[in-house]
Every structure is written in structure tokens, then in C-alpha cells.
Coordinates of C-alpha atoms in Angstrom, one line a residue:
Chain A
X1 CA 152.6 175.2 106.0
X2 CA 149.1 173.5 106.7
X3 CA 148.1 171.7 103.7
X4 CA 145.0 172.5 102.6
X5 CA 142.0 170.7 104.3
X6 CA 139.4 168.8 102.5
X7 CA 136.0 169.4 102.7
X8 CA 134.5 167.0 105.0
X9 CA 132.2 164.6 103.2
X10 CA 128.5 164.3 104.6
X11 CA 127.5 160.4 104.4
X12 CA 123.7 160.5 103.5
X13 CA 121.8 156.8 103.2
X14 CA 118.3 156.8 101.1
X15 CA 115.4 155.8 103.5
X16 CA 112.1 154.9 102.3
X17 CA 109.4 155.0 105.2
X18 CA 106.2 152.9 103.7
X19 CA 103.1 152.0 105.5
X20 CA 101.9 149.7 103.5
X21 CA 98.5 149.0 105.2
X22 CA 94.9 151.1 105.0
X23 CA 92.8 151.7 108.0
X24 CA 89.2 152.8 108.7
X25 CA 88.8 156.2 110.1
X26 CA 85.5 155.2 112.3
X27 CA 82.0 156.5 112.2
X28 CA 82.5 159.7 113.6
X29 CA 85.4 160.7 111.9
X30 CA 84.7 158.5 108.4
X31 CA 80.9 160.4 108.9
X32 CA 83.0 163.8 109.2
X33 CA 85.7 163.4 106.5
X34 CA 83.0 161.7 103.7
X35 CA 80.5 164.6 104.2
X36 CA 83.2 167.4 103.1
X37 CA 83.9 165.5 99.7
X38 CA 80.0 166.3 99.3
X39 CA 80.3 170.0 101.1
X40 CA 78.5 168.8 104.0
X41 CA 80.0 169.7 107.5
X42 CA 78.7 167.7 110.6
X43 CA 79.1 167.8 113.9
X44 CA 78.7 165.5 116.9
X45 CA 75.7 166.0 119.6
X46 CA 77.1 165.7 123.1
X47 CA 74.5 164.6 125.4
X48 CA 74.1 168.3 127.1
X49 CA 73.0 169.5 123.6
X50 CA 76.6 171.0 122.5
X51 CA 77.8 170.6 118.6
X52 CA 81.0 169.5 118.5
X53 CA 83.1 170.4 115.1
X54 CA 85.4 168.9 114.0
X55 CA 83.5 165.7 115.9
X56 CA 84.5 163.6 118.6
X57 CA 83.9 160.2 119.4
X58 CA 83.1 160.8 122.5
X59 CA 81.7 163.0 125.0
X60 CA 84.7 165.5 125.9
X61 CA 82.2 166.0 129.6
X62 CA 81.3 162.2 130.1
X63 CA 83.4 160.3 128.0
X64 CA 79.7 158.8 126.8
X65 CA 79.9 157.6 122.6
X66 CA 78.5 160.3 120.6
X67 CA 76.2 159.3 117.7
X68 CA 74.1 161.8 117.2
X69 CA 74.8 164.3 114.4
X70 CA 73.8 168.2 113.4
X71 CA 74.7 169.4 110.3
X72 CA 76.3 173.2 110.5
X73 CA 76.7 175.9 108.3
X74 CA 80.0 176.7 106.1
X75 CA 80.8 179.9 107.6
X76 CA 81.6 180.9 111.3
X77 CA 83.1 183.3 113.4
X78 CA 87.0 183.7 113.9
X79 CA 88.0 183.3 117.7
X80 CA 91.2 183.7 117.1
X81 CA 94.3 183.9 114.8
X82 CA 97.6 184.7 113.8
X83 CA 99.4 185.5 110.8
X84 CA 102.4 183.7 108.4
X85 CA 104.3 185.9 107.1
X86 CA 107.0 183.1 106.1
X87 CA 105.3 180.3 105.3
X88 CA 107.1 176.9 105.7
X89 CA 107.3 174.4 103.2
X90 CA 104.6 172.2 104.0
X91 CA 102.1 175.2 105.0
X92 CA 98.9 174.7 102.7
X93 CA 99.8 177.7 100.8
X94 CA 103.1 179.4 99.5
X95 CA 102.3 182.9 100.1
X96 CA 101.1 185.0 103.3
X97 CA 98.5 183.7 105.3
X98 CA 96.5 183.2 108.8
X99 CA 96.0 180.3 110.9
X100 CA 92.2 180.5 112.5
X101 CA 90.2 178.9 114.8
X102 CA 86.5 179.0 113.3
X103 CA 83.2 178.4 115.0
X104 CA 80.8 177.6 112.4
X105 CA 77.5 178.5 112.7
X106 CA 75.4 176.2 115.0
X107 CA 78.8 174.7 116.3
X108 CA 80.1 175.7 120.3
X109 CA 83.4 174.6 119.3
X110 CA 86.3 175.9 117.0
X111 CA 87.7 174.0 113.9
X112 CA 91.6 174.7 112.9
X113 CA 92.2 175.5 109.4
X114 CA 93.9 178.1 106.9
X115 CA 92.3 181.5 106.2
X116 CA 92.9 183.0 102.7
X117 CA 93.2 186.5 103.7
X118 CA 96.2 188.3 101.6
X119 CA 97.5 190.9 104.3
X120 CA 97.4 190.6 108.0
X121 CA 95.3 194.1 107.8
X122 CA 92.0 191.8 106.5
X123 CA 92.0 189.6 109.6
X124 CA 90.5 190.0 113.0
X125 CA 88.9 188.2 115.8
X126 CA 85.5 188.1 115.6
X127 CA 85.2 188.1 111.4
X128 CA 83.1 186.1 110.1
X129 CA 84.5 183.5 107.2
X130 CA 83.4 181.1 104.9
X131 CA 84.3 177.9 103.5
X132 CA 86.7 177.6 100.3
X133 CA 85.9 174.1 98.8
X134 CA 88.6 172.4 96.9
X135 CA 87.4 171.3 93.4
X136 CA 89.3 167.7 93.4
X137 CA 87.9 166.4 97.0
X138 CA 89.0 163.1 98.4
X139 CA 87.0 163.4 101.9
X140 CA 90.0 165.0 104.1
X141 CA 90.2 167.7 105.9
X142 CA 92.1 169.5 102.9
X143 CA 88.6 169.1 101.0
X144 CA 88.0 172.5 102.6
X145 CA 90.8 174.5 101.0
X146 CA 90.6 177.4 103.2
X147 CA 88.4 179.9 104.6
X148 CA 88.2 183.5 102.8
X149 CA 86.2 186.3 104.1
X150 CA 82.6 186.0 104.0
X151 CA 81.8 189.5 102.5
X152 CA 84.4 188.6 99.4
X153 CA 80.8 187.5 97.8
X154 CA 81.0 184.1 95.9
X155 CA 84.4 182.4 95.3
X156 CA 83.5 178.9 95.1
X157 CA 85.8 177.0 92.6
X158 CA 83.4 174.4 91.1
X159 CA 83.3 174.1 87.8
X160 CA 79.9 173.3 86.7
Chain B
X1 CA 103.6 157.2 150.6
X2 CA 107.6 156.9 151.1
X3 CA 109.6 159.4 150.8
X4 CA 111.5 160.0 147.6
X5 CA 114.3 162.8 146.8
X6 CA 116.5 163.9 143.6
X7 CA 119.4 163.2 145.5
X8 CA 122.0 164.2 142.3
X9 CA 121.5 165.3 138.6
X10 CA 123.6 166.5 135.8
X11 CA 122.6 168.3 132.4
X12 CA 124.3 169.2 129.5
X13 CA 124.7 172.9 128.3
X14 CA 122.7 173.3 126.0
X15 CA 123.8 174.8 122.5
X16 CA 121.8 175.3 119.0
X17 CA 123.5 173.0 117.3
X18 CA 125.7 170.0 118.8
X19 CA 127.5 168.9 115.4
X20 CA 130.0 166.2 116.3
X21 CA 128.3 164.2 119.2
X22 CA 125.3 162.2 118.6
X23 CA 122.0 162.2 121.0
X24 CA 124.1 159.5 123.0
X25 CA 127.2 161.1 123.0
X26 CA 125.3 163.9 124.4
X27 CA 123.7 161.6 126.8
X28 CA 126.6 159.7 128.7
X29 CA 128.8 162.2 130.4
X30 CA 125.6 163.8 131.6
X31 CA 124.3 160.1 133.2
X32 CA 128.2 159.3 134.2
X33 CA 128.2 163.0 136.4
X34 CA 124.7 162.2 138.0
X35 CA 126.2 159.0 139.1
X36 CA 129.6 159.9 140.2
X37 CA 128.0 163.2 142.1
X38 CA 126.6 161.2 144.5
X39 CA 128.6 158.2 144.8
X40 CA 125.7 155.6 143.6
X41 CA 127.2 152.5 142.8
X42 CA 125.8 151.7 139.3
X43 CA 125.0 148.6 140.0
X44 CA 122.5 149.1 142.8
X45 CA 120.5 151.7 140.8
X46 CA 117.0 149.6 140.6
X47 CA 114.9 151.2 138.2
X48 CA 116.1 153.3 134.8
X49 CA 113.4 155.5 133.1
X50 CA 113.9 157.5 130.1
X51 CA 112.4 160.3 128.0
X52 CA 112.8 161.0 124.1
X53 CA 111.1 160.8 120.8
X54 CA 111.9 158.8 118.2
X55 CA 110.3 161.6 115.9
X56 CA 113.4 163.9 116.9
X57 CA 115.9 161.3 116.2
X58 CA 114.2 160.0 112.9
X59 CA 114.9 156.8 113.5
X60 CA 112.2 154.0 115.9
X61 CA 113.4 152.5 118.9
X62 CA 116.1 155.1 119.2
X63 CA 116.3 155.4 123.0
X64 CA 117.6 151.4 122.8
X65 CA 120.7 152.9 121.5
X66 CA 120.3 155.4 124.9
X67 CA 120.5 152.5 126.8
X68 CA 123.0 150.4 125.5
X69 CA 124.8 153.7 126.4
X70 CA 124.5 154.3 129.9
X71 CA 125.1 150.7 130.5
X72 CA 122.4 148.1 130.5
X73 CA 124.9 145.2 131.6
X74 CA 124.1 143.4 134.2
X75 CA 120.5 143.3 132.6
X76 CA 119.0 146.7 134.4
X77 CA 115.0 146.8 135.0
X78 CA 114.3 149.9 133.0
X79 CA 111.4 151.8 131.3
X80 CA 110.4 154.8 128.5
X81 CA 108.5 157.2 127.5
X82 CA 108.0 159.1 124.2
X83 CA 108.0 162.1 126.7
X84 CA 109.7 164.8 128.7
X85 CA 112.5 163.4 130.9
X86 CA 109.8 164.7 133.9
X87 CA 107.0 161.8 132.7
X88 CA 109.9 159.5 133.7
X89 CA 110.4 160.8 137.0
X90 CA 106.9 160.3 137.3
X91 CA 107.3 156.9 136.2
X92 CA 110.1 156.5 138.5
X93 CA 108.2 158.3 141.5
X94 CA 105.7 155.2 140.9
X95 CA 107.9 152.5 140.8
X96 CA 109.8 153.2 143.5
X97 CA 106.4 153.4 145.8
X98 CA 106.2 149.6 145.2
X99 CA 109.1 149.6 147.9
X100 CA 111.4 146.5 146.4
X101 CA 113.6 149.0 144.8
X102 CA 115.4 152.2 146.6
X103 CA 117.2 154.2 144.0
X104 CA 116.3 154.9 140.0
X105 CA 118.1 157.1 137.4
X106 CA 116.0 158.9 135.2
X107 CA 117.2 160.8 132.1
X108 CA 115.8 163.0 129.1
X109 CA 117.6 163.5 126.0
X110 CA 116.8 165.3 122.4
X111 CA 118.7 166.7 119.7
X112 CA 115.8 169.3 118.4
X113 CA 118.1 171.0 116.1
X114 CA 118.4 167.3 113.4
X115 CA 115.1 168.3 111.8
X116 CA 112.8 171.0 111.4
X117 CA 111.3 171.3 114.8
X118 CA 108.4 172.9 113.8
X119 CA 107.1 171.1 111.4
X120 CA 108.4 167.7 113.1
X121 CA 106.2 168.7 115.7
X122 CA 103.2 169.1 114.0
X123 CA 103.4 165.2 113.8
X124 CA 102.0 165.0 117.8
X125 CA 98.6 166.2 116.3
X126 CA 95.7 164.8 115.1
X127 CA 96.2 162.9 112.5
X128 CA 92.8 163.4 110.4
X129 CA 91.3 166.8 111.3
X130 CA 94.3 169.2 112.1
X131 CA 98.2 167.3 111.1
X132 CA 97.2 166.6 107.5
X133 CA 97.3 170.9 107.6
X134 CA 100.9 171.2 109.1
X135 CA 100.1 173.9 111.5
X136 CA 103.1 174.1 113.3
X137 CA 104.7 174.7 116.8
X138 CA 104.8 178.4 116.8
X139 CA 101.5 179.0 114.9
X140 CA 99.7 176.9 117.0
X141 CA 101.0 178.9 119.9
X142 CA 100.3 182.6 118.5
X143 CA 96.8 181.7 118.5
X144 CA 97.4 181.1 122.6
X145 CA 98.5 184.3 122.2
X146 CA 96.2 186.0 120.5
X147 CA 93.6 185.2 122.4
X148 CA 94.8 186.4 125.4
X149 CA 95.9 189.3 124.0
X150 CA 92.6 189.7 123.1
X151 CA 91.4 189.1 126.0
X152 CA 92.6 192.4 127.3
X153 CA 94.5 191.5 130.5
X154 CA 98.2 191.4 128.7
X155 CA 100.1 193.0 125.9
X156 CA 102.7 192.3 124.0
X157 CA 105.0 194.4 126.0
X158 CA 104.1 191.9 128.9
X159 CA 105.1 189.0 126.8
X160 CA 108.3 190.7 126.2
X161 CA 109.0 191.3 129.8
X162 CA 108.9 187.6 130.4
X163 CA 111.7 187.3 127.5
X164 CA 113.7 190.3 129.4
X165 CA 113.8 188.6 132.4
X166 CA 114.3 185.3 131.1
X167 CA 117.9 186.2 129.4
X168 CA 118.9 188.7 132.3
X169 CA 118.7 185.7 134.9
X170 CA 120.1 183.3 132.3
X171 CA 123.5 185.1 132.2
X172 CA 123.8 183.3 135.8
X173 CA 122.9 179.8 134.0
X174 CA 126.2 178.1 132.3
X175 CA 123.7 175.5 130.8
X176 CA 121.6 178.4 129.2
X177 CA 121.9 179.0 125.3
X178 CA 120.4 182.2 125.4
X179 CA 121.5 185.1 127.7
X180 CA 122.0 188.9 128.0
X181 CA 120.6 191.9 128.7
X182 CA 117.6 193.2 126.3
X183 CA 114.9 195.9 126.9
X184 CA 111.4 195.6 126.5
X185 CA 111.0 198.4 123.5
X186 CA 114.3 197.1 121.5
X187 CA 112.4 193.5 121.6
X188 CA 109.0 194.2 120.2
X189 CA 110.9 196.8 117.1
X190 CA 111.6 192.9 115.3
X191 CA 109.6 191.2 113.2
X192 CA 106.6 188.6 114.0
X193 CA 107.3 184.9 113.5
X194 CA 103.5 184.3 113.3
X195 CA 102.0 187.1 114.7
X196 CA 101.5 188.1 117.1
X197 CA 104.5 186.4 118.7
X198 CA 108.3 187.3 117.4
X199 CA 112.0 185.4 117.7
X200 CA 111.8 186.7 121.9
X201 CA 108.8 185.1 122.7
X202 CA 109.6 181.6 121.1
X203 CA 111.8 179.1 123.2
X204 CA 115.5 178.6 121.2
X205 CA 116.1 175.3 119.0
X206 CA 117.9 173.6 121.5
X207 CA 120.3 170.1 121.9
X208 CA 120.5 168.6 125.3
X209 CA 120.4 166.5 128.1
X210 CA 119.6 166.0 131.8
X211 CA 120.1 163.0 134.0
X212 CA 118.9 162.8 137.8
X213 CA 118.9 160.0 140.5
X214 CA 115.7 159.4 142.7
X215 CA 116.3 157.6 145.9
X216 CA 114.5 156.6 148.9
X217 CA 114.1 157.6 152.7
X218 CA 117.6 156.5 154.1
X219 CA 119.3 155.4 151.0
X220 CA 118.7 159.4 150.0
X221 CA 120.1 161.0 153.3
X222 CA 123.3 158.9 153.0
X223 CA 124.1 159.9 149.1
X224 CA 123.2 163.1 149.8
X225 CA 123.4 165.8 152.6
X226 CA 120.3 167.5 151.5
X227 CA 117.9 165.8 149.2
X228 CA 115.4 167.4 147.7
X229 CA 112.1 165.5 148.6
X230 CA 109.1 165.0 146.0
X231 CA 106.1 165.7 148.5
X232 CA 103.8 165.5 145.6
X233 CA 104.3 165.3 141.9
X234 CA 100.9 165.1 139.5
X235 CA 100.0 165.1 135.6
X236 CA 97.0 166.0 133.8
X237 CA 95.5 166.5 130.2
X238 CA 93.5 168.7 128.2
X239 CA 91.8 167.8 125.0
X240 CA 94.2 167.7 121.9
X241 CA 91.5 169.7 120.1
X242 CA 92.2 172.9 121.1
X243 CA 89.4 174.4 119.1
X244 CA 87.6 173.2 122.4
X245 CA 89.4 174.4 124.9
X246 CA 89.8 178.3 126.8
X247 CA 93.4 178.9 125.3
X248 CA 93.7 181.7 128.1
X249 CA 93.6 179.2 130.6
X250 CA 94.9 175.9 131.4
X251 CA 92.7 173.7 133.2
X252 CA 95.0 170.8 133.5
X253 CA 98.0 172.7 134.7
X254 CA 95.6 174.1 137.5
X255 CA 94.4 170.6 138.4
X256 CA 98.0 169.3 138.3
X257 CA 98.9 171.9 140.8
X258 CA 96.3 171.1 143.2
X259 CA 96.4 167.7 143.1
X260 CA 100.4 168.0 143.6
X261 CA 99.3 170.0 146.9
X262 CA 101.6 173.0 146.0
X263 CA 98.7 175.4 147.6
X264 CA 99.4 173.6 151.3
X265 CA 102.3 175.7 151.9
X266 CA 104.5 178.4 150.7
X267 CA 105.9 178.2 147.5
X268 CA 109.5 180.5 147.2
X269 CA 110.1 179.5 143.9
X270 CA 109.0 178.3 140.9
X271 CA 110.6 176.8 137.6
X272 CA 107.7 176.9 134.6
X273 CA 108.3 175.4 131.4
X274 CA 106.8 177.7 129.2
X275 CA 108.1 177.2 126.2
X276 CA 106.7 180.5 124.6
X277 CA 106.3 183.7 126.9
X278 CA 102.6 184.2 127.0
X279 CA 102.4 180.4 128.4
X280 CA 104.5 181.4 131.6
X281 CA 101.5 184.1 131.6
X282 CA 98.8 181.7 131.6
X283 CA 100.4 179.4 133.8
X284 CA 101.1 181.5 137.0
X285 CA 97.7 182.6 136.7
X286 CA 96.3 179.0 136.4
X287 CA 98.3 178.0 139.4
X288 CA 97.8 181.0 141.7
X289 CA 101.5 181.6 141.6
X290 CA 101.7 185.7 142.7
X291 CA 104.3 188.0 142.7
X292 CA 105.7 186.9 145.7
X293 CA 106.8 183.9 143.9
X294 CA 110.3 183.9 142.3
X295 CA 109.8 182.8 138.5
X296 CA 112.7 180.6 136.3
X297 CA 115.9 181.9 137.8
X298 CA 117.8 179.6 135.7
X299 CA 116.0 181.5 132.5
X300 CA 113.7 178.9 131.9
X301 CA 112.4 177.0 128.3
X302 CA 113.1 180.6 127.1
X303 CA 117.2 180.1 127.6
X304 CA 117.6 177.0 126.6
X305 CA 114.9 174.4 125.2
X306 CA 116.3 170.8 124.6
X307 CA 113.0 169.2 123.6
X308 CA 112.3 165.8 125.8
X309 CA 114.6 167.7 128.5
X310 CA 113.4 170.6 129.5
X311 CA 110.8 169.8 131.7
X312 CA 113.5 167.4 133.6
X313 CA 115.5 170.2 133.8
X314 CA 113.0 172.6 135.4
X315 CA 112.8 169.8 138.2
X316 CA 116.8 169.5 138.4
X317 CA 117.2 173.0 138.3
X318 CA 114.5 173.7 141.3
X319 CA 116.5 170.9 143.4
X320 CA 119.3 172.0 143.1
X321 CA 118.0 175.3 145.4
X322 CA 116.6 173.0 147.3
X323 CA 120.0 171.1 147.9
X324 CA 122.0 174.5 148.3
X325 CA 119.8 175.2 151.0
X326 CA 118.8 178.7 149.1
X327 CA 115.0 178.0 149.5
X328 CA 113.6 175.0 151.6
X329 CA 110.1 174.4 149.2
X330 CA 109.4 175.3 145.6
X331 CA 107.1 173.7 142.5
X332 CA 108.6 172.6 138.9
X333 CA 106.1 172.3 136.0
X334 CA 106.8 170.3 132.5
X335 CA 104.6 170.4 129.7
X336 CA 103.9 168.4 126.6
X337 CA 101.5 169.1 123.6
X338 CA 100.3 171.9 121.5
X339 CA 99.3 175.1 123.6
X340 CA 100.1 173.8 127.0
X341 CA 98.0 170.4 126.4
X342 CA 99.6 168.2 128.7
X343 CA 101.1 170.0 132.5
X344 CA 103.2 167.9 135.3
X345 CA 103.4 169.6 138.4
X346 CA 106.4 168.3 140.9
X347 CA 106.4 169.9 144.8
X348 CA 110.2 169.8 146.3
X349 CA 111.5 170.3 149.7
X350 CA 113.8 170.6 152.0
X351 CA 114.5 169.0 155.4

């Protein structure tokens, strides 16, 4: 008779990846990333007048530095979405939620971030959202916790 | 321009999960068959160029361990990239236009299934506005998709033909992972992934490897009785933000295809790499490919997906029409990036 089998034994080794180094984000992006810690969204001027958001360093047209800014409001327009049902472990949030791109006013292109919706049934293209500042803000791109509907009324989590 | 052909290739079936071999184990039977199919003598191969990602393998410099492999002894003249197996044909293409060499091997290789692919993907994006968010592979897609849903030209029963199709022609594909017969109303009853795309329209979690040799004018009509000549090959980019970019479309892929000169004759057939259904949409419309136009008869990204192969494969595949003598001039199409970001467009024919 076969003797028994023994479980086969997974060999596992502890690796530590460290970067142990800082670097500078730029002017564009440092300009971009320091005015969300105070609630500020920028975006670049191309030279043909369009607001770029999030901002690049350069003109996407001409490839010509950008260093003109235009400040833009915190709510926009959803161009489009879709919807986690399962969210993944590093997803900003735990339970259900949508992916959008979101023009903000005064801005011709489409920023990527989380929309706080609940149920798939609250989102469609063309809503209009708003910003859902973090409290704690570090100037990231997580300073802006999500977007929520616009017509929710107030939700912003400062405490004064 | 000289003339260059695939003049033999090998690929490994491709399978969800390859437990015992390791991304070179894969690798090396696959490279060995590409040689031994058309008589090469290893030795006089002058260029090596490989594709794979470190970020898949979790460890750096892993395609050293590739090389050391397929035998770098006597010292070889080779080259990477931390892309699809089809950038190093390009790569290849290029290098052997400098005429002192006649013959390169080129191989792509990836064990997707080590990690979580869609989050380890999320690591190709940028790194301070969008990958600090971890929006991953197939999210970043179903916003593709909803926009041109939206845009009212396709539904979602059109994105689930492509998946029908795919798996039907696949059964004829021993490579393929994913086969069978499926109708288009059984598909969209499942659940979304990330809406509005579900399990059909997303490419399988594949492991996997192709290999191919390139050679030259005469050295390629002597390994080979009918190589499969590049008569152009071209790869273009789109801006990684897509919040900036007509999802419906893809400019680059459209560009690639008319530098690549596809448009100056027929194209029979044509072998996409759309790694979610709605992109094999976007692509035929982009480059003008119409119904006349067979589409993926070896299933496609949709049947089997070994990330940093699949585009190589698409190429390999297509040639190996061209070698059969089925179909004297077709086009093959890799593609990189979130939402089609990156396209390579390679013409093949006949003699």
C-alpha cells in the first residue's frame, strides 16, 4: 500500500524592498500635489488655451514646457465610469464603489479618481460630482478622498 | 530596407497556472523548438532580444536568468526590453537592418499567474496622480468600455460576440487556455467584474512563452521554404493619462497601421491583441480592418494571455499562415499600457 504522502512544504524567504532615497516631484507636479493639501486644484495652460488636470509638464500638442497655471473648480462632470463590485485589497475603499474620469469645471481634460457612490444605480455619465477632501492631507493625490455626488449637499470632513 | 522573415517559432501552451516549472523552465524548450525547426545552428544566431518584466517575476534583472538559459556561451550579442516579446522583434527588425548580422532569435516570456496581475499592473502607471489609487487592469479597461458603450455604436451583446468567437475558433488552438462553444445570451446572464465588463470580456490569467527566429534575404529562404517577410512593422504611443485621450479610439494604433503600410494592399487576416473584447472593437475600427478581414483565428488575447507574450504570439501565430501558404499577406498588432496606450503593428507576407 502507498504510504501516505507528506504535504509538500512551500519554502518562503522574507524580502524587504527599501528605497531609501527622497525625490522632488518638479514644479508642475510639486505645484499640483502641494495645492490639494490646501484644497486648491490647478491645472496646467497649454499654449492653445486648454487646462490640463491633473497637469503636465509639457504641452501633450507641442511638447513646449507648460508654466502657466488656472485654478479649477472641485466639482466636474463624469465622462465615464464603471463599477467595483469586489473591491481588491488595495482599492481606496473596502466596500462597493466606481472608478470615474472627472472633468472639473474649467478643465478640458479628465482626472482619475474614486467616486463614493454606494450602489451602481447612483452613477451615470454625465453626473456632476464633487470633491471629498481627506481631513489628514499630506499633498498626494489621496488628499482628495473621493468624489460623492454633488447634489448629496455638504459632506466635507473638516473638523473646524 | 532588407528583407527580413520569421523564418521559425515555437510557443508554449499556455495554461492558468504552470506550478512546477519556473519562467525559464517555461522558456527553454520553447527557444530549443524554434531552433531545431529550422535547423539554425545556435551559434550563428547574431542578435538575441528578449521581452519580460521584472514586475511579473518580482525579482530585478530577471531576464539575466532567461539568458543564462537559452545559452549565452560563446558570449552572444543580445538585448531587452521590459516589453511584449513583439518590441523585441522590433528591436531585432532594427538591428538586423545594420546588415553585419543575418539571423536573431527573439523570445517573450511571463508567468502572470505569480502575483496578482491586476494590481501588479497597476504599477506601469503614473506614479503621483493615478498608481498611488491602485486602479487596476480591468477597471481601467471598463471605463474603455463604458465609453463606447456610451457612445451608442456597440452593446454589450457585441462585446460578447467577440468572446463567442474568440473560444469557438480557439478549440482549433492547442496553445489556447480557453476554448468552447458559448452563446451570446448565456454570457452576458454572469456577473460584472467592474461593470460594465464580466469574466468573458476579460483576457484569462495566463503563463507562457513564445520564441521566433528572424532572418535575412538568402539566409531566410534556405532555413525556410516559405518565410514570412516583415514588409513593415511600426509602434506608436498615446499619452499615459488617459483622462486625455478619446478612449473610443486609438490614435496610435491607427498611426501604427499606416505607418506599417498595411492599407497598400489586401489584408486577409488579422491577429489583434486585444486583451479585453471591446478593444478588438476599437481596434478594427481604428485600423480600417472591415468584415472582409478574418479576425484572431487562433482565439486571440481572449484564449490565452501570457503577459510579455502575447503580442509575439499574435505575430507567430499570423506567420505561421503565412508559412502554410493559407493566406499570402496579413497584419499582427501588440499592445502595451492601460487602455490600448501603446500599439505595434507588424505587416507579413508571403512570396
Amino acid at each position: 500500500m502507498a504510504e501516505e504522502q507528506e504535504p509538500l512544504e512551500i519554502l518562503s524567504a522574507r524580502h524587504v524592498v527599501e528605497y531609501p532615497y527622497t525625490r522632488s516631484v518638479g514644479a508642475v507636479i510639486g505645484r499640483f500635489l502641494g495645492g490639494l493639501k490646501d484644497k486648491k486644484i490647478e491645472g496646467s495652460l497649454t499654449p492653445s488655451g486648454r487646462v490640463l488636470v491633473p497637469p503636465s509638464e509639457y504641452d501633450p500638442e507641442s511638447g513646449a514646457s507648460i508654466s502657466d497655471f488656472v485654478e479649477v473648480g472641485e466639482a466636474g462632470v463624469v465622462t465615464t465610469w464603471c463599477w467595483v463590485a469586489e473591491p481588491l485589497a488595495k482599492h481606496p475603499f473596502d466596500r462597493p464603489f466606481a472608478w470615474a474620469l472627472i472633468r472639473l469645471d474649467g478643465a478640458d481634460t479628465a482626472l482619475l479618481h474614486a467616486v463614493d457612490a454606494g450602489d451602481s444605480s447612483r452613477m451615470a455619465t454625465g453626473m456632476r460630482v464633487k470633491v471629498r477632501w481627506r481631513q489628514q492631507r499630506s499633498g498626494a493625490i489621496g488628499d482628495i478622498e473621493c468624489f460623492e455626488a454633488e447634489n448629496l449637499g455638504s459632506q466635507d470632513g473638516e473638523i473646524v | 530596407m532588407r528583407d527580413i522573415a520569421l523564418v521559425s517559432f515555437a510557443q508554449a501552451p499556455s495554461v492558468r497556472r504552470e506550478q512546477i516549472h519556473n519562467e525559464v523552465e517555461i522558456l527553454m524548450p520553447v527557444v530549443a523548438e524554434a531552433v531545431r525547426r529550422c535547423g539554425i545552428d545556435r551559434r550563428d544566431i547574431g542578435f538575441t532580444c528578449s521581452g519580460s518584466s521584472d514586475y511579473l517575476a518580482g525579482l530585478p534583472f530577471s531576464f539575466v536568468t532567461a539568458l543564462d538559459g537559452v545559452g549565452a556561451w560563446p558570449p552572444i550579442e543580445e538585448s531587452h526590453v521590459e516589453m511584449d516579446g513583439a518590441w523585441a522583434l522590433y528591436e531585432a527588425f532594427v538591428r538586423l537592418q545594420h546588415g553585419d548580422v543575418d539571423s536573431a532569435l527573439v523570445f517573450g516570456f511571463g508567468k502572470s499567474s505569480v502575483g496578482p496581475l491586476r494590481e501588479v499592473l497597476s504599477l506601469q502607471l503614473d506614479p503621483y496622480y493615478v498608481a498611488p489609487l491602485w486602479p487596476d487592469s480591468i477597471s481601467l479597461a471598463a471605463l474603455q468600455a463604458r465609453a463606447l458603450l456610451d457612445s451608442g455604436e456597440y452593446g454589450e451583446a457585441d462585446f460578447a460576440a467577440v468572446a463567442v468567437r474568440s473560444r469557438r475558433d480557439a478549440k482549433s488552438n492547442p496553445n489556447a487556455q480557453l476554448s468552447g462553444d458559448f452563446a451570446v445570451a448565456e454570457l452576458l446572464e454572469s456577473d460584472y467584474i467592474a461593470s460594465p465588463l464580466r469574466r468573458h470580456d476579460c483576457a484569462p490569467i495566463s503563463d507562457g512563452a513564445c520564441a521566433a527566429i528572424l532572418a535575412s534575404g538568402d539566409l531566410a529562404r534556405q532555413l525556410c521554404e516559405r518565410p514570412a517577410w516583415i514588409r513593415g512593422i511600426d509602434h506608436r504611443i498615446d499619452t499615459i493619462n488617459i483622462g486625455d485621450r478619446n478612449l473610443c479610439d486609438s490614435a496610435s494604433a491607427k498611426l501604427a497601421s499606416e505607418k506599417s503600410g498595411a492599407a497598400a494592399d489586401k489584408i486577409e487576416m488579422a491577429e489583434l491583441c486585444a486583451p479585453f473584447t471591446h478593444q478588438e472593437l476599437i481596434l478594427r475600427r481604428a485600423m480600417g480592418l472591415g468584415d472582409e478581414v478574418r479576425i484572431n483565428p487562433s482565439g486571440g488575447a481572449l484564449a490565452a494571455n501570457p503577459v510579455m507574450a502575447s503580442g509575439l504570439i499574435r505575430i507567430v501565430e499570423l506567420a505561421a499562415r503565412i508559412q502554410s501558404g493559407e493566406i499570402d499577406r496579413g497584419l499582427a498588432h501588440a499592445t502595451q499600457g492601460p487602455c490600448l496606450q501603446q500599439n505595434l503593428v507588424c505587416v507579413l507576407e508571403g512570396e
